[in-house]
Coordinates of C-alpha atoms (C1' of nucleotides) in Angstrom, one line a residue:
Chain A
M1 CA 106.1 79.6 94.8
S2 CA 107.1 82.2 92.4
R3 CA 108.5 80.7 89.3
C4 CA 109.8 83.7 87.3
G5 CA 111.1 87.2 87.5
A6 CA 107.8 88.8 86.5
D7 CA 106.0 86.9 89.2
L8 CA 108.4 88.1 91.8
A9 CA 107.8 91.7 90.7
L10 CA 104.1 91.1 90.9
L11 CA 104.5 89.6 94.3
L12 CA 106.3 92.6 95.6
L13 CA 103.7 94.9 94.1
G14 CA 100.9 92.8 95.5
S15 CA 102.4 92.8 99.0
Y16 CA 102.7 96.6 98.9
R17 CA 99.2 97.0 97.6
S18 CA 97.8 94.6 100.1
M19 CA 99.2 96.7 103.0
V20 CA 98.3 100.0 101.6
N21 CA 94.8 99.0 100.5
A22 CA 94.1 97.7 103.9
A23 CA 95.4 100.9 105.4
T24 CA 93.5 103.3 103.1
S25 CA 90.2 101.5 103.5
E26 CA 90.7 101.4 107.3
L27 CA 91.4 105.1 107.2
A28 CA 88.4 105.7 105.0
S29 CA 86.2 103.8 107.4
R30 CA 87.4 106.0 110.2
G31 CA 86.3 109.2 108.4
Y32 CA 89.4 110.0 106.4
E33 CA 87.7 109.3 103.1
D34 CA 89.9 110.7 100.5
F35 CA 93.2 110.1 102.1
K36 CA 95.6 108.4 99.7
P37 CA 99.1 107.1 100.1
I38 CA 100.4 110.0 98.3
H39 CA 99.1 112.3 100.9
E40 CA 100.6 110.3 103.7
F41 CA 104.0 110.4 102.0
A42 CA 103.7 114.1 101.3
L43 CA 102.9 114.8 105.0
R44 CA 105.8 112.6 106.0
A45 CA 108.1 114.6 103.7
I46 CA 106.9 117.9 105.0
V47 CA 107.3 116.8 108.6
A48 CA 110.8 115.6 107.7
G49 CA 111.6 119.1 106.6
A50 CA 110.3 119.8 103.2
D51 CA 108.7 123.0 104.1
S52 CA 108.1 124.5 100.7
A53 CA 106.6 123.3 97.4
S54 CA 109.8 123.3 95.6
D55 CA 111.4 121.5 98.4
L56 CA 108.7 118.9 98.5
G57 CA 109.0 118.4 94.8
R58 CA 112.7 117.8 95.1
R59 CA 112.4 115.4 97.9
T60 CA 109.8 113.4 96.3
S61 CA 111.3 113.5 92.8
V62 CA 108.5 115.4 91.3
S63 CA 108.1 118.7 89.6
K64 CA 107.5 121.6 91.9
Q65 CA 104.2 122.2 90.1
A66 CA 103.0 118.7 90.9
A67 CA 104.1 119.2 94.5
A68 CA 102.2 122.4 94.6
K69 CA 99.0 120.7 93.5
T70 CA 99.4 118.1 96.2
I71 CA 99.9 120.8 98.7
A72 CA 96.9 122.6 97.6
V73 CA 94.8 119.5 98.3
L74 CA 96.4 119.0 101.7
V75 CA 95.8 122.7 102.6
E76 CA 92.2 122.6 101.4
R77 CA 91.5 119.6 103.6
G78 CA 93.2 121.2 106.6
Y79 CA 96.1 118.9 107.0
V80 CA 98.7 121.5 106.1
V81 CA 98.8 125.3 106.5
S82 CA 100.9 127.5 104.3
A83 CA 102.1 130.9 105.5
P84 CA 104.5 133.4 104.0
D85 CA 108.0 133.0 105.1
P86 CA 109.2 136.1 107.0
N87 CA 112.8 135.5 105.9
D88 CA 112.1 135.0 102.3
A89 CA 109.2 136.7 100.6
R90 CA 109.3 134.3 97.7
R91 CA 108.6 131.2 99.9
K92 CA 105.6 130.0 101.7
R93 CA 106.4 127.9 104.7
L94 CA 104.4 124.7 105.1
Q95 CA 103.4 123.2 108.4
V96 CA 101.5 120.1 109.1
T97 CA 98.4 120.8 111.3
G98 CA 97.1 118.9 114.2
A99 CA 94.7 117.1 111.9
G100 CA 97.6 116.2 109.7
L101 CA 99.6 114.8 112.5
E102 CA 96.6 112.9 113.6
V103 CA 95.9 111.2 110.3
M104 CA 99.6 110.4 110.0
S105 CA 99.8 108.7 113.3
L106 CA 96.6 106.9 112.6
G107 CA 97.9 105.7 109.3
E108 CA 101.1 104.6 110.9
S109 CA 99.4 102.7 113.6
I110 CA 97.3 100.9 111.0
L111 CA 100.3 99.9 109.0
E112 CA 102.1 98.9 112.2
N113 CA 99.2 96.6 113.1
L114 CA 99.4 95.0 109.7
R115 CA 103.1 94.4 110.2
E116 CA 102.4 92.9 113.6
K117 CA 99.9 90.6 112.1
W118 CA 102.3 89.5 109.5
K119 CA 105.0 89.1 112.1
E120 CA 102.7 86.6 113.9
Q121 CA 102.2 84.8 110.7
I122 CA 105.7 84.2 109.7
G123 CA 107.6 84.9 112.9
S124 CA 109.7 87.7 114.1
T125 CA 113.1 86.5 112.9
E126 CA 111.7 85.6 109.5
L127 CA 110.2 89.1 109.1
A128 CA 113.5 90.7 110.1
T129 CA 115.3 88.6 107.6
L130 CA 112.8 89.4 104.9
E131 CA 113.2 93.1 105.6
A132 CA 116.9 92.8 105.5
H133 CA 116.8 91.1 102.2
L134 CA 114.5 93.6 100.7
T135 CA 116.7 96.4 101.9
E136 CA 119.5 94.7 100.1
L137 CA 117.6 94.5 96.9
V138 CA 116.5 98.1 96.8
G139 CA 119.9 99.3 97.7
D140 CA 120.3 103.0 97.5
A141 CA 116.9 103.4 96.1
A142 CA 115.5 102.9 99.5
I143 CA 116.6 106.3 100.6
R144 CA 114.2 108.3 98.5
I145 CA 110.5 108.0 98.9
D146 CA 110.5 108.9 95.3
A147 CA 107.8 109.4 92.8
P148 CA 104.5 109.7 94.6
G149 CA 103.2 108.6 91.2
W150 CA 103.5 105.0 91.7
V151 CA 101.9 105.3 95.1
A152 CA 99.1 107.5 94.0
Q153 CA 96.7 105.0 92.4
D154 CA 94.8 103.5 95.2
S155 CA 92.0 104.5 97.4
A156 CA 91.2 100.8 98.3
Chain B
M1 CA 116.3 97.3 109.3
S2 CA 112.8 98.5 108.8
R3 CA 111.4 99.9 112.0
C4 CA 107.8 100.5 111.3
G5 CA 104.9 99.5 109.2
A6 CA 105.2 102.4 106.8
D7 CA 108.8 101.5 106.2
L8 CA 107.9 98.0 105.4
A9 CA 105.3 99.2 102.9
L10 CA 107.8 101.5 101.3
L11 CA 110.3 98.7 101.2
L12 CA 108.0 96.5 99.3
L13 CA 107.1 99.3 96.9
G14 CA 110.8 100.1 96.5
S15 CA 111.7 96.6 95.7
Y16 CA 109.0 96.4 93.0
R17 CA 110.1 99.7 91.6
S18 CA 113.7 98.7 91.6
M19 CA 113.0 95.6 89.5
V20 CA 110.5 97.3 87.1
N21 CA 112.6 100.4 86.6
A22 CA 115.6 98.3 85.7
A23 CA 113.5 96.3 83.3
T24 CA 111.8 99.3 81.6
S25 CA 115.0 101.1 81.2
E26 CA 116.7 98.0 79.8
L27 CA 113.8 97.6 77.4
A28 CA 114.0 101.2 76.4
S29 CA 117.7 100.9 75.7
R30 CA 117.0 98.0 73.4
G31 CA 114.6 100.0 71.3
Y32 CA 111.3 99.5 73.1
E33 CA 111.1 103.0 74.2
D34 CA 107.6 103.5 75.4
F35 CA 106.9 100.1 76.7
K36 CA 105.6 100.4 80.2
P37 CA 104.7 97.8 82.8
I38 CA 101.0 98.3 82.0
H39 CA 101.6 97.1 78.5
E40 CA 103.5 94.1 79.6
F41 CA 100.7 93.1 81.9
A42 CA 98.0 93.7 79.3
L43 CA 99.9 91.5 76.9
R44 CA 100.2 88.8 79.5
A45 CA 96.5 89.0 80.1
I46 CA 95.7 88.8 76.4
V47 CA 97.9 85.8 75.9
A48 CA 96.3 84.3 79.0
G49 CA 93.0 84.4 77.2
A50 CA 91.6 87.9 77.6
D51 CA 90.8 88.2 73.9
S52 CA 88.5 91.2 73.9
A53 CA 88.5 94.6 75.4
S54 CA 85.7 93.9 77.9
D55 CA 87.4 90.7 78.9
L56 CA 90.7 92.4 79.4
G57 CA 89.0 95.0 81.5
R58 CA 87.4 92.4 83.7
R59 CA 90.6 90.5 84.2
T60 CA 92.6 93.5 85.1
S61 CA 89.9 95.1 87.2
V62 CA 89.5 98.1 85.0
S63 CA 86.7 99.5 83.0
K64 CA 86.3 98.2 79.5
Q65 CA 86.8 101.7 78.3
A66 CA 90.2 101.9 80.0
A67 CA 91.1 98.5 78.6
A68 CA 90.1 99.7 75.1
K69 CA 92.4 102.6 75.4
T70 CA 95.3 100.4 76.4
I71 CA 94.5 98.1 73.5
A72 CA 94.4 101.0 71.1
V73 CA 97.9 101.8 72.1
L74 CA 99.1 98.3 71.8
V75 CA 97.5 97.9 68.4
E76 CA 98.9 101.2 67.2
R77 CA 102.4 100.0 68.2
G78 CA 102.0 96.7 66.5
Y79 CA 102.0 94.5 69.6
V80 CA 98.4 93.4 69.2
V81 CA 96.0 93.0 66.3
S82 CA 92.3 93.2 66.6
A83 CA 90.0 91.4 64.1
P84 CA 86.3 91.0 64.0
D85 CA 85.1 87.8 65.7
P86 CA 83.4 85.6 63.1
N87 CA 81.3 84.0 65.8
D88 CA 80.1 87.2 67.4
A89 CA 79.8 90.3 65.4
R90 CA 79.9 92.5 68.5
R91 CA 83.3 91.4 69.4
K92 CA 86.8 92.0 68.1
R93 CA 89.2 89.3 68.8
L94 CA 92.6 90.3 70.1
Q95 CA 95.8 88.6 69.3
V96 CA 99.3 89.3 70.3
T97 CA 101.6 89.7 67.4
G98 CA 105.1 88.4 66.9
A99 CA 106.5 91.7 68.0
G100 CA 104.3 91.5 71.1
L101 CA 105.6 88.1 72.0
E102 CA 109.1 89.3 71.4
V103 CA 108.9 92.2 73.8
M104 CA 107.2 90.0 76.3
S105 CA 109.9 87.4 76.3
L106 CA 112.5 90.0 76.3
G107 CA 110.9 91.7 79.3
E108 CA 110.6 88.4 81.1
S109 CA 114.2 87.5 80.5
I110 CA 115.3 90.8 81.9
L111 CA 113.2 90.3 85.0
E112 CA 114.5 86.8 85.2
N113 CA 118.0 88.1 85.1
L114 CA 117.3 90.5 87.9
R115 CA 115.9 87.7 90.0
E116 CA 118.9 85.6 89.3
K117 CA 121.2 88.4 90.4
W118 CA 119.2 88.7 93.6
K119 CA 119.3 85.0 94.1
E120 CA 123.1 85.2 94.0
Q121 CA 123.0 88.0 96.5
I122 CA 120.9 86.4 99.2
G123 CA 121.0 82.7 98.3
S124 CA 118.6 80.4 96.6
T125 CA 116.9 79.1 99.7
E126 CA 116.5 82.5 101.2
L127 CA 114.9 83.8 98.0
A128 CA 112.5 80.9 98.0
T129 CA 111.6 81.6 101.6
L130 CA 111.1 85.2 100.9
E131 CA 108.8 84.5 98.0
A132 CA 106.8 82.0 100.1
H133 CA 106.4 84.6 102.8
L134 CA 105.3 87.3 100.4
T135 CA 102.8 84.9 98.9
E136 CA 101.5 84.3 102.4
L137 CA 101.1 88.0 103.0
V138 CA 99.3 88.8 99.8
G139 CA 97.0 85.8 100.2
D140 CA 94.2 85.7 97.7
A141 CA 95.2 89.1 96.3
A142 CA 98.0 87.3 94.5
I143 CA 95.6 85.8 92.0
R144 CA 94.6 88.9 90.2
I145 CA 97.1 91.1 88.4
D146 CA 94.7 93.8 89.2
A147 CA 94.6 97.5 88.5
P148 CA 97.2 98.3 85.9
G149 CA 96.9 101.7 87.5
W150 CA 99.4 101.1 90.2
V151 CA 101.7 99.6 87.8
A152 CA 101.3 102.3 85.2
Q153 CA 103.4 105.1 86.5
D154 CA 106.9 104.3 85.5
S155 CA 109.0 104.5 82.5
A156 CA 112.3 104.4 84.5
Chain C
dT1 C1' 58.8 83.7 67.8
dC2 C1' 59.2 88.0 69.6
dT3 C1' 60.4 90.8 73.1
dA4 C1' 63.3 91.9 77.0
dA5 C1' 67.7 91.7 79.0
dC6 C1' 72.3 91.5 78.4
dT7 C1' 76.8 92.3 76.1
dA8 C1' 80.6 94.5 73.1
dG9 C1' 82.4 98.3 71.8
dA10 C1' 82.5 103.4 70.3
dC11 C1' 82.3 108.1 71.8
dA12 C1' 82.2 112.0 74.8
dA13 C1' 82.9 114.4 79.0
dC14 C1' 85.3 114.5 83.0
dC15 C1' 88.8 113.7 86.9
dA16 C1' 93.4 113.1 88.8
dT17 C1' 98.1 113.4 88.6
dG18 C1' 101.8 114.1 86.4
dT19 C1' 104.6 117.0 82.8
dT20 C1' 106.7 121.5 80.3
dG21 C1' 106.9 126.1 79.5
dT22 C1' 106.4 130.9 80.7
dC23 C1' 106.0 134.7 83.8
dT24 C1' 106.8 137.7 88.0
dA25 C1' 108.7 138.6 92.3
dT26 C1' 112.4 138.0 95.2
dT27 C1' 117.0 136.8 96.7
dA28 C1' 122.0 135.7 95.9
dT29 C1' 126.2 136.4 93.7
dC30 C1' 130.0 138.4 91.2
Chain D
dG1 C1' 124.3 147.2 90.5
dA2 C1' 123.8 143.7 86.8
dT3 C1' 123.2 138.9 86.3
dA4 C1' 121.9 134.5 87.7
dA5 C1' 119.1 131.5 90.4
dT6 C1' 114.9 130.4 93.0
dA7 C1' 109.9 130.3 94.7
dG8 C1' 105.7 130.1 93.3
dA9 C1' 101.6 131.0 90.0
dC10 C1' 99.3 130.0 85.8
dA11 C1' 98.3 127.7 81.5
dA12 C1' 98.6 124.0 78.2
dC13 C1' 99.0 119.4 77.6
dA14 C1' 99.7 114.0 78.2
dT15 C1' 98.2 109.8 80.3
dG16 C1' 95.3 106.7 82.3
dG17 C1' 91.6 106.2 84.7
dT18 C1' 86.3 107.0 85.4
dT19 C1' 80.9 107.4 84.1
dG20 C1' 77.4 107.9 81.1
dT21 C1' 75.2 107.3 76.8
dC22 C1' 74.6 105.2 72.4
dT23 C1' 74.2 101.4 68.7
dA24 C1' 74.6 96.9 67.2
dG25 C1' 74.4 92.2 68.0
dT26 C1' 73.1 88.0 71.1
dT27 C1' 70.7 85.4 74.3
dA28 C1' 66.9 83.9 77.1
dG29 C1' 62.1 83.5 78.4
dA30 C1' 57.1 84.3 78.1

DNA sequence: TCTAACTAGACAACCATGTTGTCTATTATC
DNA sequence: GATAATAGACAACATGGTTGTCTAGTTAGA
């Protein structure tokens, strides 16, 4: 199908886009209008323990300033609250709100549905193989969510 | 390997990134410092027949103004020349220069090498199967290169 | 044929998301 | 206790996208 390296790259990108677009538009249609992948990933990172702006920046390979901006948006929209850390007056501890958890689980279930649909298309074993191969390709890079940047442009 | 939909999405994105990052850093090390994926795709589109700014915008699903900005960069760096169209005084015909073709073929060969390496890792048939499955997933979306936006953030 | 509609491209203003650099307050470390 | 490191705020800027508006040129139709 794919004849050259560039096509393969495009194919990978297209597949990602295809999933994420479907997810964001679905989320939008359910009332989460401006929720972009970057927000999802930031929430995930916060839940995973990135409880401060600097921390979030480190974990997502982005400057703390950029992280702070993202957090500001999430706070403004009520997905995250930020409160002074009693143990360290410099820090502000982040916490995902109920609304934040809700949108996360909704997003995840949408993506999960997409994966299921795909599984039906190509078969369960085939999907597993594909995932294994992709994992092999990305290697260590898989560990880090990394640069929200390349995930930011979207909206559907 | 991948347990949920979000992981699969991330895996796809990671795979793309992994290829493109390697390519851009390789290009950078060979002297093409500021060459980003967006430029590559724009050149490809121009070669494929998008010979004006408006045209390029349409083909890459971007406003003509955005396309014009990208073109301005490519022209400035000598990858593209823009000359008045003798048949239509409104238009400026775009043409990829020798340098442009050179960087394109270099980029392509780098990506091709990456694909080869991957082929050795997982096997030729497996790679073909994987590509076929991905093609199935993206469906029609595969046709359009689409939004340079999600391809823009990079640099390596 | 002449007018109306469309098209190309230029320009400006703006938005989003990232970057660096600088500053203050606080905490850690020697 | 002096020095270094860290958190976060703020400002300036780069990039890459958007709309909106304008002019010049083309095309189509009454």
